[in-house]
Coordinates of C-alpha atoms in Angstrom, one line a residue:
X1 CA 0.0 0.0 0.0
X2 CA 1.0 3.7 -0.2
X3 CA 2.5 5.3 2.1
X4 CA 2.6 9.2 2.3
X5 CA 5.6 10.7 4.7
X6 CA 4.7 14.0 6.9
X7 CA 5.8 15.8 9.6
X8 CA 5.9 13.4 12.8
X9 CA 4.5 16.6 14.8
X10 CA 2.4 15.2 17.9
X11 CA -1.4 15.3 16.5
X12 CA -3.5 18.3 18.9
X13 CA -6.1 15.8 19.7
X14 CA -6.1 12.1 21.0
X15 CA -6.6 9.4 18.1
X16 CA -9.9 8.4 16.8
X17 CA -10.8 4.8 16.2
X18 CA -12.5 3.7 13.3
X19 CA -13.5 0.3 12.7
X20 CA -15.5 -1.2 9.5
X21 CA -17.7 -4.6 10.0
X22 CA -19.5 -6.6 7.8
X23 CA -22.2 -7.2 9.5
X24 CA -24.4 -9.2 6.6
X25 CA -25.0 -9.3 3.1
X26 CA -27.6 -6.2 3.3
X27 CA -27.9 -3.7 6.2
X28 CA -31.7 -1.4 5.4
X29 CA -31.4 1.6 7.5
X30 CA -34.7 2.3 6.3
X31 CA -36.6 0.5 8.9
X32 CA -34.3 1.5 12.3
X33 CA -35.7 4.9 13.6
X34 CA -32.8 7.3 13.3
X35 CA -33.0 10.2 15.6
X36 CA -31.7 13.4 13.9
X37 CA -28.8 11.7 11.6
X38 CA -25.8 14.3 11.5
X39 CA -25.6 13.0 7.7
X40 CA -27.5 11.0 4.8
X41 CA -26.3 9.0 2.4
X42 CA -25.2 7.2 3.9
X43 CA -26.9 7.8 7.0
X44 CA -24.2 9.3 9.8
X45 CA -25.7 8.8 13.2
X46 CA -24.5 9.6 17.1
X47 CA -24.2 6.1 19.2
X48 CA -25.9 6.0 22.6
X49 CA -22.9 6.3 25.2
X50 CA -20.6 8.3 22.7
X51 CA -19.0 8.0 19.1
X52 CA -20.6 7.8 15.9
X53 CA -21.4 5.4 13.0
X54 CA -21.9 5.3 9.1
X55 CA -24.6 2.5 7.8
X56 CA -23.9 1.2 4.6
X57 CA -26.3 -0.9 2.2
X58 CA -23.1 -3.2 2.1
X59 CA -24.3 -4.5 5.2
X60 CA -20.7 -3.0 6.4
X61 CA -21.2 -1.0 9.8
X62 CA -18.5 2.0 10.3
X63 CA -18.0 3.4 14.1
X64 CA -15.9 6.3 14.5
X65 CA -14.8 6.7 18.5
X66 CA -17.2 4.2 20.0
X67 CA -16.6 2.0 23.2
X68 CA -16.7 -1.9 23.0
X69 CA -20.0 -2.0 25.0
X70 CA -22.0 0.7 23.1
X71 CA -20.7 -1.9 19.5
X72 CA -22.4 -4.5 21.1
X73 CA -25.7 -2.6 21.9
X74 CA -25.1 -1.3 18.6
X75 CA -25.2 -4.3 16.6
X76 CA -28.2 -5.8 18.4
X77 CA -30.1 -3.4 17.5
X78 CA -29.5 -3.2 13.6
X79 CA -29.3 -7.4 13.7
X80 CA -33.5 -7.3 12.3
X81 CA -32.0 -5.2 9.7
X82 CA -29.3 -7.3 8.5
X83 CA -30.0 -9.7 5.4
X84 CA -28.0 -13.0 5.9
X85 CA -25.8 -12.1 8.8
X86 CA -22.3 -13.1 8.9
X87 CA -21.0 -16.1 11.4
X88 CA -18.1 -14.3 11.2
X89 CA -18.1 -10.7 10.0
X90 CA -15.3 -9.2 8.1
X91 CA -13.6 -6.1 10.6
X92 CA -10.9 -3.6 9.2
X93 CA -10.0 -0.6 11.9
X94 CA -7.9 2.4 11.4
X95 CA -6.4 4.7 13.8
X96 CA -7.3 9.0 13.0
X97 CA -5.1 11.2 13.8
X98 CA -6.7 14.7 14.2
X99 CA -4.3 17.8 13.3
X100 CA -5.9 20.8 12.5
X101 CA -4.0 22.7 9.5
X102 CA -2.3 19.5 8.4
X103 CA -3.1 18.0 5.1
X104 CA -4.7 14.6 4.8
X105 CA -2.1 11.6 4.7
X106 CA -1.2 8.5 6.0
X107 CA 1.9 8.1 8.6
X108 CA 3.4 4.8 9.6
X109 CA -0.5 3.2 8.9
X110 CA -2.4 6.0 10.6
X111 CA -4.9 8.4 9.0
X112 CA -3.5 12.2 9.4
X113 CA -6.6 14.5 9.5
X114 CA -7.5 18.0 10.2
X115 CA -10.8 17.4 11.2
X116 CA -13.3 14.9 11.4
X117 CA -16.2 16.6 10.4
X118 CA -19.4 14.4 9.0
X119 CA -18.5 14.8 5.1
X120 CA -14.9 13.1 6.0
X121 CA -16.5 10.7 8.2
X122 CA -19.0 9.2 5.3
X123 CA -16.0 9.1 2.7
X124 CA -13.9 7.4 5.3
X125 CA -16.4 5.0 5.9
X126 CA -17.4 4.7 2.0
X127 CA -14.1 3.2 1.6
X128 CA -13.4 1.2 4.8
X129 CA -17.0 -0.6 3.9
X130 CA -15.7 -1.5 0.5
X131 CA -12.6 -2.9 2.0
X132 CA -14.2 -5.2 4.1
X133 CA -16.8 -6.5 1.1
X134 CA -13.6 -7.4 -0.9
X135 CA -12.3 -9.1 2.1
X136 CA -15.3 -11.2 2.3
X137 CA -15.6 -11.8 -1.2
X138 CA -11.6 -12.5 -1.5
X139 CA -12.5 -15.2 0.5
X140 CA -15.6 -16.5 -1.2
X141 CA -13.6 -16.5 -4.4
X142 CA -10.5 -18.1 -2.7
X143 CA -12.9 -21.3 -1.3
X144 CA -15.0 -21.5 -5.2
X145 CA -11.0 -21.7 -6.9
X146 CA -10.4 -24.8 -4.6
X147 CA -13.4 -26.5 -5.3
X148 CA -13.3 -26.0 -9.2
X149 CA -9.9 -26.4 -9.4
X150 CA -10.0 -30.3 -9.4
X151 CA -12.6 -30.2 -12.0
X152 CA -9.9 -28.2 -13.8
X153 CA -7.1 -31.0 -13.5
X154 CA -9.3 -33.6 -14.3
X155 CA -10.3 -32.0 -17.6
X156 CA -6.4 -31.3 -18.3
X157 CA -5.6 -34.7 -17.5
X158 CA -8.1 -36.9 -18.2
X159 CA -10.3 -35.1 -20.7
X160 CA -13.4 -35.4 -19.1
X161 CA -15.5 -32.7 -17.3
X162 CA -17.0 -33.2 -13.7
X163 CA -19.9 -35.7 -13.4
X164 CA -22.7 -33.3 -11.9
X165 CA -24.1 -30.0 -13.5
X166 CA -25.6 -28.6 -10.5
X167 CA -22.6 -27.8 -8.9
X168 CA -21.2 -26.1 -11.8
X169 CA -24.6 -24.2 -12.2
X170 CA -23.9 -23.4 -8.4
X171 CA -20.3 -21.8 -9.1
X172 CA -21.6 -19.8 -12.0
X173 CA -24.5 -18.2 -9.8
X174 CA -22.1 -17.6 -7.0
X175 CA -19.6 -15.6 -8.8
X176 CA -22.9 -13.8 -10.2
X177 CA -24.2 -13.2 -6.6
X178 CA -20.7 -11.5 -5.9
X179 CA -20.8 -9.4 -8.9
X180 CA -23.8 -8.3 -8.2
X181 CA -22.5 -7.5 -4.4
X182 CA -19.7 -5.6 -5.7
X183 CA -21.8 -3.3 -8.3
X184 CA -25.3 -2.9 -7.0
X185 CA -25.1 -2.9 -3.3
X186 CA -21.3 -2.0 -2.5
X187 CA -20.4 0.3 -5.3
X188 CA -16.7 -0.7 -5.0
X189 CA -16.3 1.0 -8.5
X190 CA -18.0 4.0 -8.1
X191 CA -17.0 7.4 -6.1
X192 CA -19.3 7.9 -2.8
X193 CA -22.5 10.4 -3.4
X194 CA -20.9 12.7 -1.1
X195 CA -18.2 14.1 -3.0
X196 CA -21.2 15.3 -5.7
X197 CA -21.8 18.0 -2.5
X198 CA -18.0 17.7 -1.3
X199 CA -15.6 17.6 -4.0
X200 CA -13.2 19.3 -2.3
X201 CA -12.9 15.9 -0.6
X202 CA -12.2 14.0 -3.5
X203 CA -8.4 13.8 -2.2
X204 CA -8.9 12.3 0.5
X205 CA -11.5 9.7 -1.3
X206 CA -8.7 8.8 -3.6
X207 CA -5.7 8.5 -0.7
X208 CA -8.0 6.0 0.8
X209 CA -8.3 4.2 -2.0
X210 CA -5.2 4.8 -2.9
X211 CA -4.2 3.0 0.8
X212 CA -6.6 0.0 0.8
X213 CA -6.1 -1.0 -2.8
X214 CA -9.6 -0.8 -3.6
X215 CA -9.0 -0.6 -7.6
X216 CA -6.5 -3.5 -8.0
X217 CA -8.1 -5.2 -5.5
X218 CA -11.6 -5.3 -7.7
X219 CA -9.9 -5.7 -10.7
X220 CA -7.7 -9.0 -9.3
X221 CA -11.5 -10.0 -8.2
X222 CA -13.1 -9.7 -11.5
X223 CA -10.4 -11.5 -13.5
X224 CA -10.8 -14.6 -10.9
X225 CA -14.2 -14.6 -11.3
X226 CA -14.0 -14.5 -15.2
X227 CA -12.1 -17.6 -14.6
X228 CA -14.1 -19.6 -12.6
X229 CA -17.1 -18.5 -14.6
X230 CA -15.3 -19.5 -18.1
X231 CA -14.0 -22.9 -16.3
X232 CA -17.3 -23.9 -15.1
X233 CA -19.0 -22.8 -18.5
X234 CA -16.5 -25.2 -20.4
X235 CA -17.4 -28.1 -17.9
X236 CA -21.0 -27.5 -18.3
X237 CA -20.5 -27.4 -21.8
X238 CA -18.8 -30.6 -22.2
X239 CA -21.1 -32.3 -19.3
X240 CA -23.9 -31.1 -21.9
X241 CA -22.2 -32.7 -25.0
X242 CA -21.5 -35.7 -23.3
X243 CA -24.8 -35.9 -22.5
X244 CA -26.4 -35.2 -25.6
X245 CA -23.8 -37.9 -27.4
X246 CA -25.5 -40.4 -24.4
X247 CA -28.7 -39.8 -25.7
X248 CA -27.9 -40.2 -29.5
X249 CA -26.0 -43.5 -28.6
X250 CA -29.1 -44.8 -27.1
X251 CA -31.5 -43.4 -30.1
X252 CA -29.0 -45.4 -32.8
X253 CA -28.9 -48.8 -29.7
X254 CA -32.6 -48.5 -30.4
X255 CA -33.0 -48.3 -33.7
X256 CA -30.6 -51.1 -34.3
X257 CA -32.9 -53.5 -31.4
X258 CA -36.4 -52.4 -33.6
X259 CA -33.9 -53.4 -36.8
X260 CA -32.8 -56.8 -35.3
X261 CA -36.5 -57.6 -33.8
X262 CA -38.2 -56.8 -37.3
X263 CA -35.9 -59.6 -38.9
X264 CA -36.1 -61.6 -36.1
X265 CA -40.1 -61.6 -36.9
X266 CA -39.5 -61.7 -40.9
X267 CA -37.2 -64.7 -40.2
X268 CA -39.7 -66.1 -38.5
X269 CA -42.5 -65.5 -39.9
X270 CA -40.6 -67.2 -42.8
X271 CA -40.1 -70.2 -41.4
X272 CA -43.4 -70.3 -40.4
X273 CA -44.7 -70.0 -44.0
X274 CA -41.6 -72.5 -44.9
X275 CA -43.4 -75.1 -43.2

């Protein structure tokens, strides 16, 4: 990642602790009654007990200065909000340091900031929710390449595909199902709506990015799912013409049985008349 060197000055205020989790596949703020949100889109609200928090459509959670116990309060009450919670949810945290006057950069891993107003808070978190979706879905993609690599050898070695469509059918929807993740609901590609009313913020959008990879990291995604998708398209594809050469073996073994019992009968019949 890149690292921008600046002054090692002592920051004016004490650091701020961000920390991004995946809660689910979907988080709907829409139904959680938000009391005077400092921000929309995505919604920026105050925790109970101190800090605050970005929710994301992700299903990614952002908390900016919040205790351990007030996460925990915090999560139970957006779980009937989450789609398909997470048995284990993706967390990515990053230490803020706030220096008034002092230009946005990263130092020795640590976010330098001037101020953490709501605008920087939401772009922050824009990019620390993608992070953790690619995380999850690095994974995803890392557990599908072991399962259809096999199929891959066997092809390579034996010249025969894998025996069962269904589970090819089931590696071509999954790398559709993260696709769709990564456009749709997590925007990886796209710039957060903020900077339309913020651009002057647009620098520190693309240092974040810049830090957690997010372009390379997407693209790398993409091309292994263009893999896996090609790979279990072949496989179905020959599974399919296999098939289809089954069924016109068994249309010619037929043909050739109704062949050999019609001159079974003619010979007999002949016989018959013979007599």
């Amino acid at each position: 990642m890149a690292q921008t060197d600046t002054p090692t000055d002592p920051p004016a205020h004490p650091p701020l602790r961000a920390q991004a989790i995946l809660l689910g596949r979907h988080l709907d703020p829409r139904g959680l009654a938000l009391r005077s949100p400092q921000a929309t889109n995505p919604p920026l609200v105050e925790v109970p007990g101190g800090g605050q928090a970005v929710l994301l459509r992700s299903g990614a959670l952002v908390l900016f200065g919040v205790a351990q116990a007030d996460e925990c309060r915090l999560i139970e009450r957006l779980a009937p909000f989450v789609s398909d919670p997470l048995p284990n949810p993706e967390v990515e945290t990053l230490e803020i340091l706030l220096a008034p006057g002092r230009p946005a950069a990263f130092d020795q891993g640590r976010l330098v900031l001037a101020q953490a107003d709501p605008p920087r808070l939401q772009v922050i978190a824009s990019v620390l929710g993608k992070s953790v979706l690619l995380a999850e879905q690095e994974a995803r993609v890392a557990s599908t390449f072991e399962r259809i690599e096999p199929l891959a050898e066997e092809l390579q070695s034996h010249g025969r595909g894998a025996h069962r469509a269904g589970g090819l059918i089931r590696h071509i929807g999954e790398t559709l199902l993260i696709q769709h993740r990564m456009v749709a609901r997590g925007e990886v590609g796209d710039k957060p709506d903020i900077l339309w009313e913020h651009p002057e913020l647009e620098g520190l959008f693309l240092l974040m990015e810049g830090e957690y990879e997010i372009r390379e990291r997407q693209l790398i995604l993409e091309r292994k799912l263009e893999l896996i998708n090609a790979t279990a398209g072949t496989l179905l594809d020959l599974l399919q013409s296999k098939r289809s050469l089954r069924v016109e073996w068994y249309i010619v073994i037929l043909i050739v049985v109704e062949i050999l019992l019609t001159l079974y009968e003619l010979f007999i019949h002949g016989r018959g008349v013979g007599a």
